[in-house]
mmCIF file of C-alpha atoms and ligand atoms in Angstrom:
data_model
loop_
_atom_site.group_PDB
_atom_site.id
_atom_site.type_symbol
_atom_site.label_atom_id
_atom_site.label_comp_id
_atom_site.label_asym_id
_atom_site.label_seq_id
_atom_site.Cartn_x
_atom_site.Cartn_y
_atom_site.Cartn_z
ATOM 1 C CA MET H 262 81.283 101.247 81.825
ATOM 2 C CA THR H 263 83.103 97.879 81.572
ATOM 3 C CA VAL H 264 85.895 96.958 84.067
ATOM 4 C CA LEU H 265 88.247 93.773 83.989
ATOM 5 C CA VAL H 266 88.500 92.191 87.086
ATOM 6 C CA THR H 267 92.131 90.152 86.996
ATOM 7 C CA GLY H 268 92.021 87.228 89.181
ATOM 8 C CA GLY H 269 87.904 87.414 89.010
ATOM 9 C CA ALA H 270 87.550 83.733 89.624
ATOM 10 C CA GLY H 271 89.315 84.216 93.427
ATOM 11 C CA TYR H 272 87.743 84.753 96.715
ATOM 12 C CA VAL H 273 87.890 88.754 96.582
ATOM 13 C CA GLY H 274 87.880 89.045 92.672
ATOM 14 C CA SER H 275 84.636 87.003 92.800
ATOM 15 C CA HIS H 276 82.681 89.379 95.273
ATOM 16 C CA VAL H 277 84.189 92.247 93.531
ATOM 17 C CA ALA H 278 82.737 90.906 90.427
ATOM 18 C CA ALA H 279 79.310 90.386 91.668
ATOM 19 C CA GLU H 280 79.102 93.674 93.197
ATOM 20 C CA LEU H 281 80.199 95.454 90.070
ATOM 21 C CA LEU H 282 77.661 93.784 88.245
ATOM 22 C CA SER H 283 74.917 94.526 90.844
ATOM 23 C CA SER H 284 75.730 98.019 90.856
ATOM 24 C CA GLY H 285 75.232 98.469 87.038
ATOM 25 C CA TYR H 286 78.802 97.687 85.538
ATOM 26 C CA ASP H 287 79.759 95.143 82.632
ATOM 27 C CA VAL H 288 82.208 92.976 83.950
ATOM 28 C CA ILE H 289 84.930 90.875 82.369
ATOM 29 C CA ILE H 290 86.745 88.410 84.480
ATOM 30 C CA ALA H 291 90.396 87.304 83.403
ATOM 31 C CA ASP H 292 91.619 84.174 85.555
ATOM 32 C CA ASN H 293 94.009 81.639 85.095
ATOM 33 C CA PHE H 294 92.493 79.136 87.650
ATOM 34 C CA SER H 295 95.577 78.323 89.332
ATOM 35 C CA ASN H 296 93.696 78.890 92.609
ATOM 36 C CA SER H 297 90.042 78.943 91.684
ATOM 37 C CA SER H 298 87.761 76.460 90.269
ATOM 38 C CA ARG H 299 86.295 77.256 86.660
ATOM 39 C CA GLY H 300 82.444 77.197 87.895
ATOM 40 C CA VAL H 301 83.019 80.391 89.696
ATOM 41 C CA PRO H 302 82.222 82.799 86.636
ATOM 42 C CA THR H 303 79.021 80.905 86.331
ATOM 43 C CA ASP H 304 78.573 81.055 90.044
ATOM 44 C CA ILE H 305 78.768 84.732 90.048
ATOM 45 C CA GLY H 306 76.255 85.098 87.432
ATOM 46 C CA LEU H 307 73.950 83.335 89.544
ATOM 47 C CA ALA H 308 74.651 85.437 92.618
ATOM 48 C CA ALA H 309 74.813 88.625 90.906
ATOM 49 C CA GLY H 310 71.477 87.859 88.631
ATOM 50 C CA LYS H 311 73.665 88.882 85.627
ATOM 51 C CA ASN H 312 75.854 87.132 83.405
ATOM 52 C CA VAL H 313 79.601 87.508 83.672
ATOM 53 C CA GLU H 314 81.995 87.023 80.709
ATOM 54 C CA CYS H 315 85.217 85.027 81.483
ATOM 55 C CA ARG H 316 88.645 84.815 79.495
ATOM 56 C CA GLU H 317 90.919 82.272 81.063
ATOM 57 C CA ALA H 318 94.476 84.020 80.575
ATOM 58 C CA ASP H 319 97.598 84.157 82.796
ATOM 59 C CA MET H 320 98.479 87.679 83.078
ATOM 60 C CA THR H 321 102.182 86.914 82.944
ATOM 61 C CA ASP H 322 101.238 86.069 79.004
ATOM 62 C CA PHE H 323 101.468 89.712 77.460
ATOM 63 C CA ALA H 324 99.628 88.644 74.253
ATOM 64 C CA ALA H 325 96.810 87.040 76.172
ATOM 65 C CA LEU H 326 96.336 90.064 78.277
ATOM 66 C CA GLU H 327 96.638 92.469 75.198
ATOM 67 C CA LYS H 328 94.049 90.315 73.340
ATOM 68 C CA ILE H 329 91.518 91.002 75.897
ATOM 69 C CA PHE H 330 91.751 94.517 75.759
ATOM 70 C CA ALA H 331 91.889 94.532 71.622
ATOM 71 C CA ASP H 332 88.461 92.542 71.917
ATOM 72 C CA LYS H 333 86.730 94.797 74.630
ATOM 73 C CA SER H 334 86.359 98.202 75.091
ATOM 74 C CA ILE H 335 87.561 98.640 78.753
ATOM 75 C CA ASP H 336 87.075 101.489 81.279
ATOM 76 C CA GLY H 337 88.706 100.339 84.159
ATOM 77 C CA VAL H 338 90.809 97.627 86.098
ATOM 78 C CA VAL H 339 90.361 96.150 89.416
ATOM 79 C CA HIS H 340 93.652 94.044 89.382
ATOM 80 C CA CYS H 341 93.050 91.027 92.084
ATOM 81 C CA ALA H 342 95.360 88.871 90.165
ATOM 82 C CA GLY H 343 98.308 86.863 92.179
ATOM 83 C CA PHE H 344 99.946 84.548 94.348
ATOM 84 C CA LYS H 345 98.629 85.236 97.845
ATOM 85 C CA ALA H 346 99.932 82.565 100.600
ATOM 86 C CA ALA H 347 102.686 84.187 102.798
ATOM 87 C CA GLY H 348 103.959 81.116 103.963
ATOM 88 C CA GLU H 349 104.240 79.541 100.463
ATOM 89 C CA SER H 350 106.153 82.579 98.895
ATOM 90 C CA VAL H 351 109.218 82.068 101.694
ATOM 91 C CA ILE H 352 109.584 78.726 99.815
ATOM 92 C CA LYS H 353 108.739 79.712 96.184
ATOM 93 C CA PRO H 354 110.466 83.585 96.179
ATOM 94 C CA THR H 355 111.064 83.652 92.603
ATOM 95 C CA GLU H 356 107.377 82.011 91.338
ATOM 96 C CA TYR H 357 105.771 85.052 93.835
ATOM 97 C CA TYR H 358 107.820 87.979 92.461
ATOM 98 C CA ARG H 359 107.474 86.730 88.846
ATOM 99 C CA ASN H 360 104.136 85.786 88.781
ATOM 100 C CA ASN H 361 103.097 89.011 90.839
ATOM 101 C CA ILE H 362 105.311 91.807 89.727
ATOM 102 C CA VAL H 363 105.142 90.309 85.662
ATOM 103 C CA SER H 364 101.710 90.569 85.353
ATOM 104 C CA THR H 365 101.064 93.906 86.769
ATOM 105 C CA LEU H 366 103.846 95.333 84.832
ATOM 106 C CA ASN H 367 102.032 93.744 81.738
ATOM 107 C CA LEU H 368 98.611 95.342 83.043
ATOM 108 C CA LEU H 369 100.377 98.702 83.509
ATOM 109 C CA ASP H 370 101.682 98.534 79.997
ATOM 110 C CA VAL H 371 98.556 97.367 77.866
ATOM 111 C CA MET H 372 96.314 100.021 80.303
ATOM 112 C CA ARG H 373 98.917 102.544 78.986
ATOM 113 C CA ALA H 374 98.679 101.730 75.182
ATOM 114 C CA ARG H 375 95.039 101.508 75.088
ATOM 115 C CA GLY H 376 94.549 104.545 77.661
ATOM 116 C CA VAL H 377 92.857 102.920 80.264
ATOM 117 C CA SER H 378 93.372 105.117 83.442
ATOM 118 C CA ARG H 379 91.537 103.627 86.008
ATOM 119 C CA LEU H 380 92.999 101.276 88.170
ATOM 120 C CA ILE H 381 92.093 99.555 91.657
ATOM 121 C CA PHE H 382 95.025 97.332 93.228
ATOM 122 C CA SER H 383 94.396 94.509 95.602
ATOM 123 C CA SER H 384 97.173 95.595 98.326
ATOM 124 C CA SER H 385 97.016 94.132 101.602
ATOM 125 C CA ALA H 386 97.925 95.337 105.141
ATOM 126 C CA THR H 387 100.930 92.946 104.915
ATOM 127 C CA VAL H 388 102.671 95.737 104.113
ATOM 128 C CA TYR H 389 102.609 97.114 107.554
ATOM 129 C CA GLY H 390 104.786 94.596 108.701
ATOM 130 C CA ASP H 391 105.548 94.172 112.277
ATOM 131 C CA PRO H 392 103.466 97.454 113.608
ATOM 132 C CA LYS H 393 104.744 99.325 116.167
ATOM 133 C CA THR H 394 101.823 101.295 116.782
ATOM 134 C CA LEU H 395 97.963 100.898 116.196
ATOM 135 C CA PRO H 396 95.886 101.600 114.485
ATOM 136 C CA LEU H 397 97.609 101.785 111.313
ATOM 137 C CA THR H 398 97.477 104.663 109.198
ATOM 138 C CA GLU H 399 98.340 104.806 105.343
ATOM 139 C CA ALA H 400 101.510 106.666 106.246
ATOM 140 C CA MET H 401 102.902 103.547 107.936
ATOM 141 C CA ALA H 402 103.839 101.134 105.108
ATOM 142 C CA ALA H 403 107.131 99.259 106.312
ATOM 143 C CA TRP H 404 110.201 98.063 104.312
ATOM 144 C CA PRO H 405 111.510 95.324 104.535
ATOM 145 C CA CYS H 406 107.992 93.060 104.371
ATOM 146 C CA ALA H 407 107.754 89.930 106.169
ATOM 147 C CA ASN H 408 107.843 87.860 103.505
ATOM 148 C CA PRO H 409 108.448 87.715 99.815
ATOM 149 C CA TYR H 410 104.550 87.840 99.267
ATOM 150 C CA GLY H 411 104.167 91.098 101.168
ATOM 151 C CA THR H 412 107.114 92.310 99.316
ATOM 152 C CA THR H 413 105.275 91.926 95.988
ATOM 153 C CA LYS H 414 102.387 93.993 97.449
ATOM 154 C CA LEU H 415 104.884 96.937 98.152
ATOM 155 C CA VAL H 416 106.788 96.665 95.099
ATOM 156 C CA ILE H 417 103.648 97.024 93.192
ATOM 157 C CA GLU H 418 102.066 99.848 95.129
ATOM 158 C CA LYS H 419 105.408 101.570 94.154
ATOM 159 C CA LEU H 420 105.372 100.589 90.528
ATOM 160 C CA ILE H 421 101.665 101.940 90.159
ATOM 161 C CA GLU H 422 102.924 105.348 91.866
ATOM 162 C CA ASP H 423 106.018 105.586 89.199
ATOM 163 C CA ALA H 424 103.731 104.841 86.399
ATOM 164 C CA ALA H 425 101.121 107.516 87.778
ATOM 165 C CA ALA H 426 104.264 110.026 88.158
ATOM 166 C CA ALA H 427 104.804 109.083 84.387
ATOM 167 C CA ASP H 428 101.378 109.204 83.094
ATOM 168 C CA ARG H 429 99.626 111.991 84.534
ATOM 169 C CA SER H 430 96.034 110.851 83.431
ATOM 170 C CA LEU H 431 96.298 107.398 85.752
ATOM 171 C CA SER H 432 94.318 107.132 88.431
ATOM 172 C CA ALA H 433 94.697 104.481 91.052
ATOM 173 C CA VAL H 434 93.482 103.446 94.506
ATOM 174 C CA LEU H 435 95.770 100.845 96.199
ATOM 175 C CA LEU H 436 93.407 99.117 98.410
ATOM 176 C CA ARG H 437 95.460 97.549 101.672
ATOM 177 C CA TYR H 438 92.982 94.954 102.866
ATOM 178 C CA PHE H 439 92.962 93.907 106.232
ATOM 179 C CA ASN H 440 91.356 90.002 106.970
ATOM 180 C CA PRO H 441 88.473 89.214 104.681
ATOM 181 C CA VAL H 442 85.954 87.048 105.633
ATOM 182 C CA GLY H 443 82.351 85.654 104.889
ATOM 183 C CA SER H 444 80.656 85.279 101.705
ATOM 184 C CA HIS H 445 78.062 86.982 99.290
ATOM 185 C CA ARG H 446 74.802 86.680 100.968
ATOM 186 C CA SER H 447 73.600 84.152 98.531
ATOM 187 C CA GLY H 448 75.997 81.607 99.707
ATOM 188 C CA ILE H 449 76.697 80.729 95.997
ATOM 189 C CA ILE H 450 80.146 82.184 96.028
ATOM 190 C CA GLY H 451 82.602 82.291 98.832
ATOM 191 C CA GLU H 452 86.662 81.604 100.057
ATOM 192 C CA ALA H 453 87.095 78.235 97.980
ATOM 193 C CA PRO H 454 91.108 78.045 97.705
ATOM 194 C CA ASN H 455 92.221 74.669 95.825
ATOM 195 C CA GLY H 456 93.866 72.551 98.173
ATOM 196 C CA VAL H 457 94.168 72.961 102.062
ATOM 197 C CA PRO H 458 93.397 76.738 102.934
ATOM 198 C CA ASN H 459 96.100 78.928 104.765
ATOM 199 C CA ASN H 460 93.498 81.474 106.357
ATOM 200 C CA LEU H 461 91.683 80.815 109.585
ATOM 201 C CA MET H 462 87.875 80.951 108.677
ATOM 202 C CA PRO H 463 88.077 78.353 106.009
ATOM 203 C CA HIS H 464 89.819 76.128 108.739
ATOM 204 C CA ILE H 465 87.121 76.624 111.250
ATOM 205 C CA THR H 466 84.570 75.937 108.578
ATOM 206 C CA ARG H 467 86.402 72.783 107.904
ATOM 207 C CA VAL H 468 86.326 71.904 111.456
ATOM 208 C CA ALA H 469 82.514 72.704 111.712
ATOM 209 C CA LEU H 470 81.808 70.451 108.715
ATOM 210 C CA GLY H 471 84.044 67.589 110.237
ATOM 211 C CA ARG H 472 86.298 67.496 107.885
ATOM 212 C CA ALA H 473 88.925 68.086 110.544
ATOM 213 C CA GLU H 474 88.798 66.963 114.223
ATOM 214 C CA TYR H 475 89.993 70.458 115.555
ATOM 215 C CA LEU H 476 91.324 73.674 114.816
ATOM 216 C CA SER H 477 94.924 74.584 115.884
ATOM 217 C CA VAL H 478 95.256 77.947 117.196
ATOM 218 C CA TYR H 479 98.660 79.276 116.351
ATOM 219 C CA GLY H 480 100.190 80.926 119.408
ATOM 220 C CA ASN H 481 98.558 81.537 122.808
ATOM 221 C CA ASP H 482 101.593 83.980 124.487
ATOM 222 C CA TYR H 483 101.172 86.679 122.538
ATOM 223 C CA ASP H 484 100.823 90.102 124.213
ATOM 224 C CA THR H 485 97.125 90.409 123.798
ATOM 225 C CA ARG H 486 94.057 90.318 125.628
ATOM 226 C CA ASP H 487 93.805 86.413 125.506
ATOM 227 C CA GLY H 488 96.928 85.505 124.230
ATOM 228 C CA THR H 489 96.008 84.889 120.799
ATOM 229 C CA CYS H 490 96.572 87.432 117.886
ATOM 230 C CA VAL H 491 94.351 89.969 117.218
ATOM 231 C CA ARG H 492 93.220 91.014 113.349
ATOM 232 C CA ASP H 493 90.884 93.121 111.766
ATOM 233 C CA TYR H 494 88.205 91.094 110.201
ATOM 234 C CA ILE H 495 86.362 92.561 107.372
ATOM 235 C CA HIS H 496 83.108 90.943 105.554
ATOM 236 C CA VAL H 497 84.004 90.575 101.908
ATOM 237 C CA ALA H 498 80.915 92.092 100.762
ATOM 238 C CA ASP H 499 82.040 95.275 102.775
ATOM 239 C CA LEU H 500 85.616 94.694 101.011
ATOM 240 C CA ALA H 501 83.751 94.529 97.571
ATOM 241 C CA ARG H 502 81.841 97.907 97.864
ATOM 242 C CA GLY H 503 84.969 99.380 98.738
ATOM 243 C CA HIS H 504 86.073 98.419 95.306
ATOM 244 C CA VAL H 505 83.049 100.009 93.545
ATOM 245 C CA ALA H 506 83.454 103.156 95.808
ATOM 246 C CA ALA H 507 87.069 103.550 94.946
ATOM 247 C CA LEU H 508 86.094 103.282 91.413
ATOM 248 C CA ARG H 509 83.787 105.821 91.524
ATOM 249 C CA TYR H 510 86.703 107.974 93.163
ATOM 250 C CA CYS H 511 89.144 106.934 90.385
ATOM 251 C CA ALA H 512 86.632 108.771 88.025
ATOM 252 C CA GLU H 513 86.869 111.875 89.416
ATOM 253 C CA ARG H 514 90.839 112.540 89.897
ATOM 254 C CA ALA H 515 93.941 111.408 88.698
ATOM 255 C CA GLY H 516 97.107 110.339 91.215
ATOM 256 C CA VAL H 517 97.479 107.536 93.408
ATOM 257 C CA GLU H 518 95.827 106.724 96.897
ATOM 258 C CA ALA H 519 96.805 103.868 99.303
ATOM 259 C CA VAL H 520 93.642 103.367 101.450
ATOM 260 C CA ASN H 521 92.998 100.828 104.204
ATOM 261 C CA LEU H 522 90.068 98.548 103.879
ATOM 262 C CA GLY H 523 89.184 97.061 107.574
ATOM 263 C CA ARG H 524 86.487 97.497 110.158
ATOM 264 C CA GLY H 525 88.696 99.422 112.475
ATOM 265 C CA SER H 526 88.640 96.967 115.329
ATOM 266 C CA GLY H 527 90.504 93.876 116.423
ATOM 267 C CA TYR H 528 89.303 90.185 117.099
ATOM 268 C CA SER H 529 91.546 87.779 118.539
ATOM 269 C CA VAL H 530 91.428 84.257 117.589
ATOM 270 C CA LEU H 531 89.287 82.796 120.202
ATOM 271 C CA GLU H 532 86.997 85.974 119.954
ATOM 272 C CA LEU H 533 86.256 84.952 116.448
ATOM 273 C CA ILE H 534 85.961 81.059 117.378
ATOM 274 C CA SER H 535 83.455 81.774 119.904
ATOM 275 C CA ALA H 536 81.551 84.457 118.113
ATOM 276 C CA PHE H 537 81.550 81.510 115.152
ATOM 277 C CA GLU H 538 80.181 78.922 117.799
ATOM 278 C CA ARG H 539 77.430 81.293 119.454
ATOM 279 C CA VAL H 540 75.932 82.529 116.011
ATOM 280 C CA ASN H 541 75.917 79.225 114.261
ATOM 281 C CA GLY H 542 75.492 76.994 117.339
ATOM 282 C CA VAL H 543 78.329 74.678 116.271
ATOM 283 C CA LYS H 544 80.919 73.670 118.525
ATOM 284 C CA ILE H 545 84.742 74.377 117.105
ATOM 285 C CA PRO H 546 87.180 72.075 119.124
ATOM 286 C CA TYR H 547 90.457 73.894 119.058
ATOM 287 C CA VAL H 548 94.106 73.280 120.621
ATOM 288 C CA ALA H 549 96.718 75.496 121.350
ATOM 289 C CA ALA H 550 99.744 75.027 118.858
ATOM 290 C CA GLY H 551 102.868 76.532 118.528
ATOM 291 C CA ARG H 552 103.244 80.178 117.038
ATOM 292 C CA ARG H 553 103.121 80.314 113.112
ATOM 293 C CA ALA H 554 106.265 81.799 111.497
ATOM 294 C CA GLY H 555 105.757 85.404 110.332
ATOM 295 C CA ASP H 556 102.895 86.040 112.088
ATOM 296 C CA VAL H 557 102.485 89.270 114.377
ATOM 297 C CA ALA H 558 100.698 89.951 117.589
ATOM 298 C CA ALA H 559 98.174 92.413 116.739
ATOM 299 C CA MET H 560 96.767 94.510 113.652
ATOM 300 C CA TYR H 561 93.839 96.780 113.246
ATOM 301 C CA ALA H 562 92.998 99.869 110.752
ATOM 302 C CA ASP H 563 92.694 103.402 110.874
ATOM 303 C CA VAL H 564 89.708 103.529 108.735
ATOM 304 C CA GLU H 565 89.040 107.175 108.540
ATOM 305 C CA LYS H 566 90.711 107.849 105.059
ATOM 306 C CA ALA H 567 88.340 105.517 103.131
ATOM 307 C CA ARG H 568 85.574 107.535 104.762
ATOM 308 C CA ARG H 569 87.016 110.703 103.834
ATOM 309 C CA LEU H 570 87.839 109.882 100.139
ATOM 310 C CA PHE H 571 84.864 107.694 99.112
ATOM 311 C CA GLY H 572 82.244 107.830 101.848
ATOM 312 C CA TRP H 573 82.850 104.095 102.720
ATOM 313 C CA ARG H 574 82.810 102.382 105.938
ATOM 314 C CA ALA H 575 82.257 98.638 106.785
ATOM 315 C CA GLU H 576 78.858 98.069 107.494
ATOM 316 C CA LEU H 577 78.459 94.323 108.483
ATOM 317 C CA SER H 578 79.741 92.789 111.813
ATOM 318 C CA VAL H 579 81.922 89.787 112.801
ATOM 319 C CA ASP H 580 78.583 87.947 113.387
ATOM 320 C CA ASP H 581 77.313 88.608 109.842
ATOM 321 C CA MET H 582 80.754 87.127 108.784
ATOM 322 C CA CYS H 583 80.509 84.122 111.108
ATOM 323 C CA ARG H 584 77.037 83.623 109.663
ATOM 324 C CA ASP H 585 77.699 84.049 105.975
ATOM 325 C CA ALA H 586 81.073 81.893 105.700
ATOM 326 C CA TRP H 587 78.979 79.118 107.426
ATOM 327 C CA ASN H 588 76.107 79.402 105.113
ATOM 328 C CA TYR H 589 78.674 79.279 102.256
ATOM 329 C CA ALA H 590 80.452 76.151 103.649
ATOM 330 C CA LYS H 591 77.413 74.118 104.028
ATOM 331 C CA LEU H 592 76.044 74.992 100.993
ATOM 332 C CA SER H 593 78.879 74.364 98.830
ATOM 333 C CA ALA H 594 79.609 71.080 100.805
ATOM 334 C CA THR H 595 76.121 70.264 99.603
ATOM 335 C CA ARG H 596 76.665 71.249 96.244
ATOM 336 C CA ARG H 597 79.760 69.017 96.023
ATOM 337 C CA THR H 598 77.852 65.926 97.071
HETATM 338 C C1 LIG M 165 97.314 86.274 105.769
HETATM 339 C C2 LIG M 165 98.551 86.451 105.188
HETATM 340 C C3 LIG M 165 98.486 87.948 104.688
HETATM 341 C C4 LIG M 165 97.324 87.918 103.939
HETATM 342 C C5 LIG M 165 96.201 87.588 104.634
HETATM 343 C C6 LIG M 165 94.822 87.269 103.601
HETATM 344 C C7 LIG M 165 100.327 85.467 106.823
HETATM 345 C C8 LIG M 165 101.658 85.696 107.710
HETATM 346 N N1 LIG M 165 99.815 86.629 106.426
HETATM 347 O O1 LIG M 165 97.074 87.247 106.895
HETATM 348 O O2 LIG M 165 99.496 88.514 104.110
HETATM 349 O O3 LIG M 165 97.217 89.198 103.517
HETATM 350 O O4 LIG M 165 96.376 86.470 105.126
HETATM 351 O O5 LIG M 165 95.056 86.272 102.414
HETATM 352 O O6 LIG M 165 100.148 84.415 106.314
HETATM 353 N N2 LIG M 165 94.927 81.066 112.557
HETATM 354 C C9 LIG M 165 95.052 80.317 113.636
HETATM 355 N N3 LIG M 165 94.807 78.949 113.022
HETATM 356 C C10 LIG M 165 94.558 78.783 111.622
HETATM 357 C C11 LIG M 165 94.803 79.554 110.651
HETATM 358 C C12 LIG M 165 95.206 80.760 111.229
HETATM 359 O O7 LIG M 165 95.124 80.314 114.818
HETATM 360 O O8 LIG M 165 94.593 77.204 111.285
HETATM 361 C C13 LIG M 165 95.550 82.504 113.267
HETATM 362 C C14 LIG M 165 96.563 82.882 112.398
HETATM 363 O O9 LIG M 165 97.956 82.651 113.478
HETATM 364 C C15 LIG M 165 96.464 84.418 112.918
HETATM 365 C C16 LIG M 165 94.775 84.353 112.352
HETATM 366 O O10 LIG M 165 94.481 83.274 112.713
HETATM 367 O O11 LIG M 165 96.865 84.958 113.803
HETATM 368 C C17 LIG M 165 94.509 84.934 111.151
HETATM 369 O O12 LIG M 165 95.481 84.292 110.203
HETATM 370 P P1 LIG M 165 95.002 84.407 108.752
HETATM 371 O O13 LIG M 165 93.583 84.293 108.557
HETATM 372 O O14 LIG M 165 95.971 83.340 107.959
HETATM 373 O O15 LIG M 165 95.451 85.585 108.305
HETATM 374 P P2 LIG M 165 96.665 86.535 108.477
HETATM 375 O O16 LIG M 165 97.568 85.770 108.902
HETATM 376 O O17 LIG M 165 96.632 87.761 109.601
#
C-alpha cells in the first residue's frame, strides 16, 4: 500500500513517514520545504532503514499535486502540510487561510478524481479553544477559535465532513493532536523548524545547548497547581503510531471521525522543565515572563475514543519525551558543526 504524506518533511510528517515505512507501507512525501530542510527525506530513510520517495511540491499548486497522483498509484493520504504558528497566523491571516485551506481543497478534488478514499488529517487540540471543562472530549470543538490558525483547522475538518457527505466512499480521520514533543528513537529526525521555534520543547533544548541563556516561562499566575500552563504532552513516536492505527481503521469503514491523540494527563511548564533537568542531568535556567497572548491555562485530552476505535493508546512517558528530545538536539548540533 502506498501512502502520500503531505508536509512529510515537517516535524510530525517526518515521524509519520518513518513509522509508515517501518510498518511496511511505501511512502511518498510531498513538501515545499517552507518550514523544513531538504535533508529530511534522506534522514527519514536512515531512521526507518528504508528509502522514502520525495516530491518537492506546493500543495496550493493544483497541477503539481495532480502530477504526483498521475505518476503514482496512491492508496491513502496523511495530510500534514500547513502553516502552524498560531501567533504568526494573527499577523498573516490571509496567508494562513489561503495556504491551509486551498491546499486541502486541492487535495480533496484530486483524491476524488483519482478514487483515493482514505484520508488522515493533521488537526489540533486548538479546535477546542479555551476549554470550559476537562478532559476534552471530541464533542467539545468550539467556535470561534482563538486565532486564524485554529480556525483553518476547524474549517478543514468541516470541509472534509462535507466532502464525505457528498462522497460516501470517503473514509477520513481527523486527528486532534495535543502537544507533540520528543523525536525518533534513532535521534536522526526530530523537531527542526526553520528559524526561531515557537513551541516549548525546542526552546528548552536551545537553552540546554547554551544557544539561549534562559527560558522565558510565559505566565506564572494561571489557575493551575504551580501557576504555569498545563498541557497534554505526547511523544511524537506515539503520535506517529496513532496515524498508522487510524489509517488501518479507515480501510475498514467509510465516514469521518474526529479523534484526540494525547496521553490524557497534564504537565505544567515547570513540571516539564524539571523532568527535563532530572532525566538529562542538565540545568535549564528560566525567568518568569508575562503571559503569551492566546494561551489557555490548561488542556488535556480524553483519550478513550482512540482506544475504542483503533485500540491505540500512548505508551511513552514524559521522561521518554525529554530524553529523546535532548538526544536529537545533541546529535543534530554535532551533525551541523
Ligand atoms: C501551540 C499552538 C497550538 C499548536 C501547538 C503545536 C499557540 C497558542 N498554540 O500550542 O495551536 O497546535 O503549539 O504546534 O501557539 N511556553 C513557555 N515558554 C516558551 C514556549 C512556550 O513558557 O518559550 C509555554 C506556553 O506558554 C504554553 C506551553 O509552554 O503554556 C506550551 O507551549 P507550546 O509548545 O507553544 O504549545 P501550545 O501553546 O500549547
